GROMACS .gro file of C-alpha atoms in nm:
model
  482
    1UNK     CA    1  -0.015   0.017   0.016
    2UNK     CA    2   0.122   0.330  -0.110
    3UNK     CA    3   0.191   0.625   0.151
    4UNK     CA    4  -0.085   0.825  -0.048
    5UNK     CA    5  -0.326   0.548  -0.046
    6UNK     CA    6  -0.272   0.500   0.328
    7UNK     CA    7  -0.318   0.871   0.382
    8UNK     CA    8  -0.646   0.859   0.185
    9UNK     CA    9  -0.756   0.571   0.390
   10UNK     CA   10  -0.686   0.714   0.725
   11UNK     CA   11  -0.858   1.036   0.634
   12UNK     CA   12  -1.184   0.839   0.534
   13UNK     CA   13  -1.148   0.651   0.833
   14UNK     CA   14  -1.119   0.925   1.063
   15UNK     CA   15  -1.429   1.106   0.887
   16UNK     CA   16  -1.639   0.791   0.952
   17UNK     CA   17  -1.535   0.814   1.319
   18UNK     CA   18  -1.662   1.166   1.342
   19UNK     CA   19  -1.988   1.104   1.178
   20UNK     CA   20  -2.033   0.801   1.419
   21UNK     CA   21  -1.943   1.066   1.715
   22UNK     CA   22  -2.222   1.306   1.539
   23UNK     CA   23  -2.478   1.008   1.514
   24UNK     CA   24  -2.417   0.915   1.902
   25UNK     CA   25  -2.476   1.285   1.995
   26UNK     CA   26  -2.787   1.310   1.799
   27UNK     CA   27  -2.949   1.010   1.995
   28UNK     CA   28  -2.846   1.156   2.284
   29UNK     CA   29  -3.021   1.480   2.242
   30UNK     CA   30  -3.315   1.260   2.109
   31UNK     CA   31  -3.385   1.180   2.501
   32UNK     CA   32  -3.563   0.835   2.410
   33UNK     CA   33  -3.259   0.624   2.467
   34UNK     CA   34  -2.911   0.605   2.312
   35UNK     CA   35  -2.713   0.317   2.147
   36UNK     CA   36  -2.638   0.011   2.377
   37UNK     CA   37  -2.261   0.054   2.376
   38UNK     CA   38  -2.280   0.443   2.453
   39UNK     CA   39  -2.547   0.392   2.729
   40UNK     CA   40  -2.283   0.352   2.992
   41UNK     CA   41  -2.090   0.650   2.930
   42UNK     CA   42  -2.401   0.855   2.874
   43UNK     CA   43  -2.555   0.772   3.203
   44UNK     CA   44  -2.209   0.819   3.388
   45UNK     CA   45  -2.193   1.159   3.213
   46UNK     CA   46  -2.526   1.276   3.362
   47UNK     CA   47  -2.396   1.220   3.715
   48UNK     CA   48  -2.034   1.347   3.687
   49UNK     CA   49  -1.861   1.687   3.570
   50UNK     CA   50  -1.727   1.534   3.249
   51UNK     CA   51  -1.928   1.564   2.917
   52UNK     CA   52  -2.042   1.250   2.737
   53UNK     CA   53  -1.742   1.277   2.494
   54UNK     CA   54  -1.509   1.313   2.799
   55UNK     CA   55  -1.654   1.002   2.964
   56UNK     CA   56  -1.652   0.829   2.636
   57UNK     CA   57  -1.255   0.871   2.620
   58UNK     CA   58  -1.159   0.761   2.953
   59UNK     CA   59  -1.404   0.435   2.913
   60UNK     CA   60  -1.226   0.363   2.579
   61UNK     CA   61  -0.910   0.401   2.750
   62UNK     CA   62  -1.008   0.143   2.984
   63UNK     CA   63  -1.135  -0.078   2.716
   64UNK     CA   64  -0.786  -0.040   2.557
   65UNK     CA   65  -0.605  -0.168   2.879
   66UNK     CA   66  -0.869  -0.479   2.854
   67UNK     CA   67  -0.753  -0.553   2.506
   68UNK     CA   68  -0.398  -0.590   2.633
   69UNK     CA   69  -0.481  -0.840   2.875
   70UNK     CA   70  -0.709  -1.024   2.635
   71UNK     CA   71  -0.398  -1.104   2.401
   72UNK     CA   72  -0.246  -1.414   2.451
   73UNK     CA   73   0.085  -1.357   2.583
   74UNK     CA   74   0.276  -1.459   2.249
   75UNK     CA   75   0.067  -1.202   2.077
   76UNK     CA   76   0.164  -0.913   2.313
   77UNK     CA   77   0.405  -0.811   2.059
   78UNK     CA   78   0.489  -0.461   1.894
   79UNK     CA   79   0.244  -0.475   1.595
   80UNK     CA   80  -0.049  -0.575   1.840
   81UNK     CA   81   0.060  -0.295   2.090
   82UNK     CA   82   0.061  -0.041   1.810
   83UNK     CA   83  -0.280  -0.136   1.714
   84UNK     CA   84  -0.419  -0.067   2.044
   85UNK     CA   85  -0.211   0.264   2.064
   86UNK     CA   86  -0.342   0.381   1.751
   87UNK     CA   87  -0.681   0.391   1.913
   88UNK     CA   88  -0.580   0.671   2.133
   89UNK     CA   89  -0.588   0.951   1.892
   90UNK     CA   90  -0.874   0.792   1.708
   91UNK     CA   91  -1.066   0.780   2.032
   92UNK     CA   92  -0.976   1.123   2.125
   93UNK     CA   93  -1.112   1.230   1.758
   94UNK     CA   94  -1.451   1.042   1.834
   95UNK     CA   95  -1.485   1.215   2.155
   96UNK     CA   96  -1.421   1.550   2.008
   97UNK     CA   97  -1.671   1.490   1.763
   98UNK     CA   98  -1.944   1.399   2.021
   99UNK     CA   99  -1.894   1.703   2.231
  100UNK     CA  100  -1.869   1.947   1.905
  101UNK     CA  101  -2.160   1.799   1.753
  102UNK     CA  102  -2.352   1.824   2.082
  103UNK     CA  103  -2.231   2.184   2.132
  104UNK     CA  104  -2.404   2.243   1.828
  105UNK     CA  105  -2.722   2.071   1.906
  106UNK     CA  106  -2.757   2.217   2.243
  107UNK     CA  107  -2.770   2.554   2.084
  108UNK     CA  108  -3.001   2.476   1.806
  109UNK     CA  109  -3.219   2.281   2.046
  110UNK     CA  110  -3.219   2.546   2.318
  111UNK     CA  111  -3.564   2.607   2.460
  112UNK     CA  112  -3.718   2.367   2.223
  113UNK     CA  113  -3.955   2.095   2.373
  114UNK     CA  114  -3.910   1.820   2.131
  115UNK     CA  115  -4.234   1.626   2.046
  116UNK     CA  116  -4.211   1.264   2.072
  117UNK     CA  117  -4.254   1.211   1.699
  118UNK     CA  118  -3.929   1.437   1.657
  119UNK     CA  119  -3.731   1.255   1.897
  120UNK     CA  120  -3.794   0.929   1.729
  121UNK     CA  121  -3.712   1.106   1.386
  122UNK     CA  122  -3.381   1.197   1.537
  123UNK     CA  123  -3.299   0.829   1.656
  124UNK     CA  124  -3.362   0.734   1.291
  125UNK     CA  125  -3.151   0.970   1.162
  126UNK     CA  126  -2.864   0.927   1.426
  127UNK     CA  127  -2.890   0.528   1.356
  128UNK     CA  128  -2.859   0.609   0.976
  129UNK     CA  129  -2.552   0.836   1.019
  130UNK     CA  130  -2.380   0.586   1.268
  131UNK     CA  131  -2.446   0.309   0.999
  132UNK     CA  132  -2.308   0.524   0.729
  133UNK     CA  133  -1.992   0.585   0.955
  134UNK     CA  134  -1.949   0.204   1.006
  135UNK     CA  135  -1.972   0.155   0.631
  136UNK     CA  136  -1.719   0.415   0.544
  137UNK     CA  137  -1.483   0.265   0.820
  138UNK     CA  138  -1.525  -0.089   0.661
  139UNK     CA  139  -1.438   0.032   0.330
  140UNK     CA  140  -1.135   0.224   0.450
  141UNK     CA  141  -1.015  -0.102   0.631
  142UNK     CA  142  -0.760   0.069   0.844
  143UNK     CA  143  -0.868  -0.029   1.223
  144UNK     CA  144  -1.160  -0.100   1.443
  145UNK     CA  145  -1.343   0.133   1.679
  146UNK     CA  146  -1.222   0.056   2.029
  147UNK     CA  147  -1.544  -0.117   2.144
  148UNK     CA  148  -1.560  -0.348   1.823
  149UNK     CA  149  -1.206  -0.435   1.867
  150UNK     CA  150  -1.264  -0.550   2.246
  151UNK     CA  151  -1.584  -0.762   2.136
  152UNK     CA  152  -1.342  -0.935   1.868
  153UNK     CA  153  -1.067  -1.002   2.094
  154UNK     CA  154  -1.296  -1.174   2.336
  155UNK     CA  155  -1.490  -1.369   2.054
  156UNK     CA  156  -1.145  -1.486   1.947
  157UNK     CA  157  -1.037  -1.586   2.312
  158UNK     CA  158  -1.365  -1.759   2.397
  159UNK     CA  159  -1.404  -1.893   2.059
  160UNK     CA  160  -1.765  -1.786   2.025
  161UNK     CA  161  -1.950  -1.619   1.785
  162UNK     CA  162  -1.881  -1.228   1.711
  163UNK     CA  163  -2.251  -1.182   1.732
  164UNK     CA  164  -2.313  -1.363   2.044
  165UNK     CA  165  -2.039  -1.185   2.227
  166UNK     CA  166  -2.155  -0.859   2.086
  167UNK     CA  167  -2.488  -0.907   2.234
  168UNK     CA  168  -2.371  -1.010   2.557
  169UNK     CA  169  -2.139  -0.700   2.576
  170UNK     CA  170  -2.427  -0.449   2.468
  171UNK     CA  171  -2.652  -0.621   2.741
  172UNK     CA  172  -2.370  -0.574   2.991
  173UNK     CA  173  -2.352  -0.209   2.922
  174UNK     CA  174  -2.736  -0.149   2.911
  175UNK     CA  175  -2.773  -0.348   3.217
  176UNK     CA  176  -2.457  -0.151   3.413
  177UNK     CA  177  -2.627   0.176   3.274
  178UNK     CA  178  -2.958   0.103   3.381
  179UNK     CA  179  -2.848  -0.013   3.749
  180UNK     CA  180  -2.619   0.316   3.776
  181UNK     CA  181  -2.902   0.541   3.659
  182UNK     CA  182  -3.144   0.377   3.906
  183UNK     CA  183  -2.912   0.405   4.205
  184UNK     CA  184  -2.835   0.778   4.103
  185UNK     CA  185  -3.186   0.880   4.100
  186UNK     CA  186  -3.294   0.726   4.401
  187UNK     CA  187  -3.466   0.458   4.259
  188UNK     CA  188  -3.701   0.680   4.069
  189UNK     CA  189  -3.608   0.644   3.690
  190UNK     CA  190  -3.363   0.484   3.425
  191UNK     CA  191  -3.198   0.726   3.204
  192UNK     CA  192  -3.074   0.674   2.844
  193UNK     CA  193  -3.209   0.316   2.798
  194UNK     CA  194  -3.541   0.336   2.629
  195UNK     CA  195  -3.734   0.266   2.321
  196UNK     CA  196  -3.476   0.458   2.119
  197UNK     CA  197  -3.211   0.204   2.238
  198UNK     CA  198  -3.404  -0.085   2.098
  199UNK     CA  199  -3.445   0.113   1.761
  200UNK     CA  200  -3.111   0.210   1.713
  201UNK     CA  201  -2.992  -0.144   1.793
  202UNK     CA  202  -3.225  -0.320   1.549
  203UNK     CA  203  -3.153  -0.033   1.271
  204UNK     CA  204  -2.772  -0.009   1.249
  205UNK     CA  205  -2.698  -0.368   1.097
  206UNK     CA  206  -2.975  -0.378   0.858
  207UNK     CA  207  -2.880  -0.018   0.741
  208UNK     CA  208  -2.479  -0.101   0.699
  209UNK     CA  209  -2.620  -0.385   0.510
  210UNK     CA  210  -2.804  -0.157   0.266
  211UNK     CA  211  -2.521   0.102   0.249
  212UNK     CA  212  -2.235  -0.113   0.203
  213UNK     CA  213  -2.266  -0.197  -0.185
  214UNK     CA  214  -2.399   0.175  -0.254
  215UNK     CA  215  -2.089   0.314  -0.087
  216UNK     CA  216  -1.843   0.094  -0.238
  217UNK     CA  217  -1.786   0.381  -0.490
  218UNK     CA  218  -1.553   0.529  -0.223
  219UNK     CA  219  -1.274   0.306  -0.351
  220UNK     CA  220  -1.242   0.504  -0.659
  221UNK     CA  221  -1.094   0.748  -0.413
  222UNK     CA  222  -0.827   0.536  -0.285
  223UNK     CA  223  -0.695   0.432  -0.635
  224UNK     CA  224  -0.577   0.647  -0.912
  225UNK     CA  225  -0.748   0.520  -1.274
  226UNK     CA  226  -0.413   0.359  -1.415
  227UNK     CA  227  -0.404   0.121  -1.122
  228UNK     CA  228  -0.781   0.013  -1.166
  229UNK     CA  229  -0.696  -0.035  -1.521
  230UNK     CA  230  -0.401  -0.227  -1.467
  231UNK     CA  231  -0.589  -0.453  -1.204
  232UNK     CA  232  -0.872  -0.502  -1.471
  233UNK     CA  233  -0.609  -0.622  -1.714
  234UNK     CA  234  -0.469  -0.856  -1.451
  235UNK     CA  235  -0.815  -0.984  -1.386
  236UNK     CA  236  -0.880  -1.027  -1.752
  237UNK     CA  237  -0.564  -1.251  -1.790
  238UNK     CA  238  -0.642  -1.451  -1.477
  239UNK     CA  239  -0.978  -1.544  -1.598
  240UNK     CA  240  -0.830  -1.718  -1.869
  241UNK     CA  241  -0.703  -1.985  -1.659
  242UNK     CA  242  -1.044  -2.120  -1.565
  243UNK     CA  243  -1.162  -2.446  -1.670
  244UNK     CA  244  -1.516  -2.455  -1.824
  245UNK     CA  245  -1.768  -2.459  -1.558
  246UNK     CA  246  -2.174  -2.517  -1.552
  247UNK     CA  247  -2.340  -2.373  -1.224
  248UNK     CA  248  -2.696  -2.490  -1.172
  249UNK     CA  249  -2.892  -2.258  -0.932
  250UNK     CA  250  -3.248  -2.401  -0.878
  251UNK     CA  251  -3.580  -2.410  -0.701
  252UNK     CA  252  -3.633  -2.688  -0.460
  253UNK     CA  253  -3.814  -2.984  -0.642
  254UNK     CA  254  -3.685  -2.903  -0.985
  255UNK     CA  255  -3.399  -3.180  -0.984
  256UNK     CA  256  -3.100  -2.965  -1.001
  257UNK     CA  257  -2.880  -3.256  -0.851
  258UNK     CA  258  -3.014  -3.515  -1.074
  259UNK     CA  259  -2.983  -3.310  -1.391
  260UNK     CA  260  -2.649  -3.183  -1.304
  261UNK     CA  261  -2.510  -3.538  -1.242
  262UNK     CA  262  -2.675  -3.630  -1.590
  263UNK     CA  263  -2.502  -3.346  -1.756
  264UNK     CA  264  -2.177  -3.434  -1.572
  265UNK     CA  265  -2.190  -3.768  -1.728
  266UNK     CA  266  -2.311  -3.644  -2.077
  267UNK     CA  267  -2.022  -3.403  -2.108
  268UNK     CA  268  -1.767  -3.610  -1.922
  269UNK     CA  269  -1.718  -3.344  -1.616
  270UNK     CA  270  -1.676  -3.391  -1.245
  271UNK     CA  271  -1.967  -3.328  -1.060
  272UNK     CA  272  -2.010  -3.131  -0.708
  273UNK     CA  273  -2.301  -3.084  -0.495
  274UNK     CA  274  -2.287  -3.247  -0.156
  275UNK     CA  275  -1.945  -3.332  -0.223
  276UNK     CA  276  -1.862  -2.980  -0.147
  277UNK     CA  277  -1.965  -3.030   0.191
  278UNK     CA  278  -1.628  -3.198   0.284
  279UNK     CA  279  -1.415  -2.990   0.093
  280UNK     CA  280  -1.564  -2.667   0.257
  281UNK     CA  281  -1.521  -2.829   0.585
  282UNK     CA  282  -1.166  -2.901   0.558
  283UNK     CA  283  -1.115  -2.535   0.429
  284UNK     CA  284  -1.284  -2.393   0.692
  285UNK     CA  285  -1.184  -2.603   0.983
  286UNK     CA  286  -1.528  -2.666   1.090
  287UNK     CA  287  -1.695  -2.981   1.133
  288UNK     CA  288  -1.879  -3.149   0.833
  289UNK     CA  289  -2.199  -3.170   1.036
  290UNK     CA  290  -2.204  -2.782   1.090
  291UNK     CA  291  -2.127  -2.728   0.710
  292UNK     CA  292  -2.414  -2.956   0.627
  293UNK     CA  293  -2.651  -2.738   0.861
  294UNK     CA  294  -2.531  -2.423   0.765
  295UNK     CA  295  -2.354  -2.383   0.412
  296UNK     CA  296  -2.566  -2.221   0.171
  297UNK     CA  297  -2.859  -2.059   0.391
  298UNK     CA  298  -2.913  -1.826   0.656
  299UNK     CA  299  -3.136  -1.950   0.919
  300UNK     CA  300  -3.321  -1.664   0.999
  301UNK     CA  301  -3.203  -1.341   0.790
  302UNK     CA  302  -3.343  -1.084   0.998
  303UNK     CA  303  -3.195  -1.209   1.339
  304UNK     CA  304  -2.865  -1.287   1.143
  305UNK     CA  305  -2.861  -0.909   1.003
  306UNK     CA  306  -2.944  -0.755   1.359
  307UNK     CA  307  -2.736  -0.978   1.555
  308UNK     CA  308  -2.497  -1.205   1.426
  309UNK     CA  309  -2.331  -1.031   1.155
  310UNK     CA  310  -2.005  -0.899   1.200
  311UNK     CA  311  -2.009  -0.555   1.005
  312UNK     CA  312  -1.742  -0.408   1.178
  313UNK     CA  313  -1.486  -0.555   0.941
  314UNK     CA  314  -1.440  -0.694   0.598
  315UNK     CA  315  -1.608  -1.007   0.519
  316UNK     CA  316  -1.254  -1.216   0.515
  317UNK     CA  317  -1.183  -1.088   0.856
  318UNK     CA  318  -1.522  -1.142   1.004
  319UNK     CA  319  -1.561  -1.402   1.320
  320UNK     CA  320  -1.902  -1.507   1.216
  321UNK     CA  321  -1.943  -1.876   1.146
  322UNK     CA  322  -2.177  -1.781   0.830
  323UNK     CA  323  -1.906  -1.548   0.684
  324UNK     CA  324  -1.638  -1.813   0.742
  325UNK     CA  325  -1.845  -2.068   0.564
  326UNK     CA  326  -1.924  -1.841   0.259
  327UNK     CA  327  -1.562  -1.764   0.244
  328UNK     CA  328  -1.438  -2.110   0.248
  329UNK     CA  329  -1.689  -2.217   0.006
  330UNK     CA  330  -1.560  -1.942  -0.229
  331UNK     CA  331  -1.219  -2.059  -0.209
  332UNK     CA  332  -1.301  -2.402  -0.280
  333UNK     CA  333  -1.528  -2.350  -0.603
  334UNK     CA  334  -1.269  -2.103  -0.730
  335UNK     CA  335  -0.990  -2.360  -0.682
  336UNK     CA  336  -1.210  -2.629  -0.849
  337UNK     CA  337  -1.264  -2.380  -1.128
  338UNK     CA  338  -0.889  -2.331  -1.170
  339UNK     CA  339  -0.821  -2.705  -1.164
  340UNK     CA  340  -1.089  -2.889  -1.378
  341UNK     CA  341  -1.409  -2.865  -1.564
  342UNK     CA  342  -1.692  -2.959  -1.353
  343UNK     CA  343  -2.072  -2.897  -1.271
  344UNK     CA  344  -2.137  -2.714  -0.964
  345UNK     CA  345  -2.506  -2.710  -0.808
  346UNK     CA  346  -2.596  -2.435  -0.566
  347UNK     CA  347  -2.389  -2.221  -0.322
  348UNK     CA  348  -2.404  -1.893  -0.521
  349UNK     CA  349  -2.141  -2.044  -0.765
  350UNK     CA  350  -2.263  -1.839  -1.057
  351UNK     CA  351  -2.166  -1.515  -0.870
  352UNK     CA  352  -1.849  -1.664  -0.715
  353UNK     CA  353  -1.721  -1.749  -1.062
  354UNK     CA  354  -1.845  -1.416  -1.200
  355UNK     CA  355  -1.536  -1.366  -1.383
  356UNK     CA  356  -1.503  -1.681  -1.546
  357UNK     CA  357  -1.570  -1.634  -1.924
  358UNK     CA  358  -1.620  -2.007  -1.951
  359UNK     CA  359  -1.886  -2.044  -1.696
  360UNK     CA  360  -2.238  -2.116  -1.812
  361UNK     CA  361  -2.477  -2.013  -1.531
  362UNK     CA  362  -2.796  -2.199  -1.529
  363UNK     CA  363  -3.129  -2.134  -1.326
  364UNK     CA  364  -3.384  -2.411  -1.302
  365UNK     CA  365  -3.754  -2.331  -1.196
  366UNK     CA  366  -4.085  -2.507  -1.255
  367UNK     CA  367  -4.393  -2.289  -1.339
  368UNK     CA  368  -4.611  -2.587  -1.276
  369UNK     CA  369  -4.628  -2.650  -0.898
  370UNK     CA  370  -4.757  -3.024  -0.950
  371UNK     CA  371  -4.445  -3.090  -1.134
  372UNK     CA  372  -4.252  -3.033  -0.811
  373UNK     CA  373  -4.472  -3.184  -0.595
  374UNK     CA  374  -4.465  -3.495  -0.807
  375UNK     CA  375  -4.092  -3.494  -0.821
  376UNK     CA  376  -4.066  -3.467  -0.434
  377UNK     CA  377  -4.290  -3.763  -0.410
  378UNK     CA  378  -4.099  -3.964  -0.629
  379UNK     CA  379  -3.757  -3.874  -0.545
  380UNK     CA  380  -3.773  -3.750  -0.179
  381UNK     CA  381  -4.064  -3.987  -0.073
  382UNK     CA  382  -4.247  -3.674   0.085
  383UNK     CA  383  -4.618  -3.626   0.091
  384UNK     CA  384  -4.781  -3.286  -0.036
  385UNK     CA  385  -4.789  -3.068   0.288
  386UNK     CA  386  -4.444  -3.161   0.373
  387UNK     CA  387  -4.315  -3.104  -0.007
  388UNK     CA  388  -4.488  -2.777   0.017
  389UNK     CA  389  -4.350  -2.682   0.332
  390UNK     CA  390  -3.986  -2.750   0.228
  391UNK     CA  391  -4.057  -2.561  -0.098
  392UNK     CA  392  -4.134  -2.231   0.077
  393UNK     CA  393  -3.895  -2.274   0.347
  394UNK     CA  394  -3.567  -2.397   0.148
  395UNK     CA  395  -3.640  -2.141  -0.115
  396UNK     CA  396  -3.685  -1.870   0.102
  397UNK     CA  397  -3.349  -1.969   0.274
  398UNK     CA  398  -3.148  -2.000  -0.060
  399UNK     CA  399  -3.275  -1.670  -0.177
  400UNK     CA  400  -3.203  -1.491   0.142
  401UNK     CA  401  -2.839  -1.614   0.137
  402UNK     CA  402  -2.819  -1.513  -0.217
  403UNK     CA  403  -2.951  -1.172  -0.150
  404UNK     CA  404  -2.723  -1.134   0.143
  405UNK     CA  405  -2.398  -1.226  -0.018
  406UNK     CA  406  -2.442  -1.129  -0.354
  407UNK     CA  407  -2.701  -0.829  -0.316
  408UNK     CA  408  -2.951  -0.995  -0.549
  409UNK     CA  409  -3.233  -1.216  -0.550
  410UNK     CA  410  -3.164  -1.578  -0.639
  411UNK     CA  411  -3.406  -1.585  -0.948
  412UNK     CA  412  -3.293  -1.252  -1.102
  413UNK     CA  413  -3.271  -1.341  -1.464
  414UNK     CA  414  -2.969  -1.127  -1.527
  415UNK     CA  415  -2.763  -1.352  -1.300
  416UNK     CA  416  -2.787  -1.616  -1.537
  417UNK     CA  417  -2.704  -1.725  -1.897
  418UNK     CA  418  -2.988  -1.978  -1.937
  419UNK     CA  419  -3.327  -1.975  -1.729
  420UNK     CA  420  -3.495  -2.301  -1.800
  421UNK     CA  421  -3.872  -2.425  -1.701
  422UNK     CA  422  -3.820  -2.755  -1.607
  423UNK     CA  423  -4.203  -2.842  -1.599
  424UNK     CA  424  -4.244  -2.715  -1.948
  425UNK     CA  425  -3.955  -2.863  -2.132
  426UNK     CA  426  -3.880  -3.162  -1.944
  427UNK     CA  427  -3.541  -3.278  -1.782
  428UNK     CA  428  -3.393  -3.412  -2.091
  429UNK     CA  429  -3.466  -3.122  -2.306
  430UNK     CA  430  -3.303  -2.880  -2.019
  431UNK     CA  431  -3.019  -3.114  -2.027
  432UNK     CA  432  -2.961  -3.097  -2.412
  433UNK     CA  433  -3.004  -2.737  -2.428
  434UNK     CA  434  -2.744  -2.663  -2.161
  435UNK     CA  435  -2.519  -2.893  -2.307
  436UNK     CA  436  -2.552  -2.754  -2.635
  437UNK     CA  437  -2.491  -2.392  -2.488
  438UNK     CA  438  -2.187  -2.534  -2.263
  439UNK     CA  439  -2.033  -2.650  -2.583
  440UNK     CA  440  -2.083  -2.326  -2.785
  441UNK     CA  441  -1.955  -2.131  -2.480
  442UNK     CA  442  -1.617  -2.341  -2.457
  443UNK     CA  443  -1.554  -2.269  -2.839
  444UNK     CA  444  -1.635  -1.908  -2.816
  445UNK     CA  445  -1.582  -1.774  -2.425
  446UNK     CA  446  -1.757  -1.465  -2.306
  447UNK     CA  447  -1.564  -1.151  -2.447
  448UNK     CA  448  -1.666  -0.990  -2.107
  449UNK     CA  449  -1.865  -1.034  -1.803
  450UNK     CA  450  -2.060  -0.765  -1.596
  451UNK     CA  451  -1.931  -0.899  -1.289
  452UNK     CA  452  -1.554  -0.857  -1.180
  453UNK     CA  453  -1.446  -1.080  -0.925
  454UNK     CA  454  -1.614  -0.988  -0.583
  455UNK     CA  455  -1.383  -0.823  -0.345
  456UNK     CA  456  -1.378  -1.107  -0.090
  457UNK     CA  457  -1.325  -1.379  -0.366
  458UNK     CA  458  -1.010  -1.176  -0.508
  459UNK     CA  459  -0.885  -1.133  -0.179
  460UNK     CA  460  -0.860  -1.524  -0.104
  461UNK     CA  461  -0.743  -1.638  -0.441
  462UNK     CA  462  -0.551  -1.364  -0.581
  463UNK     CA  463  -0.167  -1.343  -0.523
  464UNK     CA  464  -0.166  -0.970  -0.561
  465UNK     CA  465  -0.192  -0.725  -0.292
  466UNK     CA  466  -0.441  -0.645  -0.024
  467UNK     CA  467  -0.539  -0.351  -0.236
  468UNK     CA  468  -0.677  -0.558  -0.512
  469UNK     CA  469  -1.023  -0.631  -0.382
  470UNK     CA  470  -1.084  -0.266  -0.336
  471UNK     CA  471  -0.945  -0.193  -0.665
  472UNK     CA  472  -1.176  -0.468  -0.823
  473UNK     CA  473  -1.486  -0.313  -0.638
  474UNK     CA  474  -1.399   0.032  -0.788
  475UNK     CA  475  -1.375  -0.107  -1.115
  476UNK     CA  476  -1.705  -0.270  -1.104
  477UNK     CA  477  -1.862   0.094  -0.987
  478UNK     CA  478  -1.674   0.264  -1.280
  479UNK     CA  479  -1.821  -0.010  -1.497
  480UNK     CA  480  -2.184   0.025  -1.402
  481UNK     CA  481  -2.154   0.410  -1.427
  482UNK     CA  482  -2.028   0.414  -1.778
   0.00000   0.00000   0.00000
């Protein structure tokens, strides 16, 4: 990373910290509850001479000391200590942003009796501002804010999900804030923890998910056009080393696995579906049972977004099991495509191999529901109520997984080269059409794809610098705007 790029990243990161501080201040002035992580500092500031920013600064200093003791003895080297010390000026800047924006809000709202609707609107606005700050901080990829850094260290130390630890950390702070406030007010009221606390906790994660791809354009700021073009040329050359691949996405009950096996036999290709489970388990270091249960789906997308998603770090650095499985799946699938020609069923392979000019992406669906019911009865021995339930549940899980990691619905036609109605054409006709299209594609590969490799996939498979993933994202944005 060049000095200029580093300076730009630090500038964006400091800006992101500043607007997060502004968001905290807005929530504090709404008077209907503040964010869980800020609740402890807020309550202390109400009952001591220090401002909210001042208490926040000293509280974060205490968290930095905690970080040092959370490190394993062998990790207490110069690099890790510098990572902690770097948080001191960052925290000072964060605290200054809280107090300076608070000073402005004090004057703007002086003598104003806020209606309840206005208070809620301020909570929403403050939460969106905080989410914007988090998103920019992730794209800057310089450091974590102190609170998130502590949670990540605890997660790593006790080997638990980031989301569970974050929830426990936030609940601990909220409980402490409530207890201190209750005692300080002679057991008459609880300050700083109200409906606004719950609203902000529920809003920030989904808002970051919404903003993440839309603010990726910031990557243009980090790289000159020449560097992005050089990376594009390298990606195009790298894509030529892929083998021919057929990816099959499908609705439940369309027979994607059987059709894929038939295609593989007809074209003499390797076939991967459940066979990927062992490979992903080996790559991720997780058990095959866990991979079988969780890979390729989100158990509850809303709950996952609000609690279990590690939005504080880039995907390849996340401590979430779901993210780890997605990253491992991406590595396995891309390695297979580099090694041999094959058929891959599911797991978002169409997106993961978006830069492969020899990859044929197929989506199978059935407009006739009875076709899928009959298929489930014949091949899965399921009665109609069971089949209907699994169709709705599994299709929903697959769609949420695809939308969560790839940003689009699973059934979005532009994701694919072929969308085939199995109930109208029949499995054999679909198989013949796919085989014909595959042979044609191998004779004349795609000249250009609309998807340069996703930033995470490049980070995991490309031997280039750590800057490469963001350069790819910037190129993607440039292409869409052309």
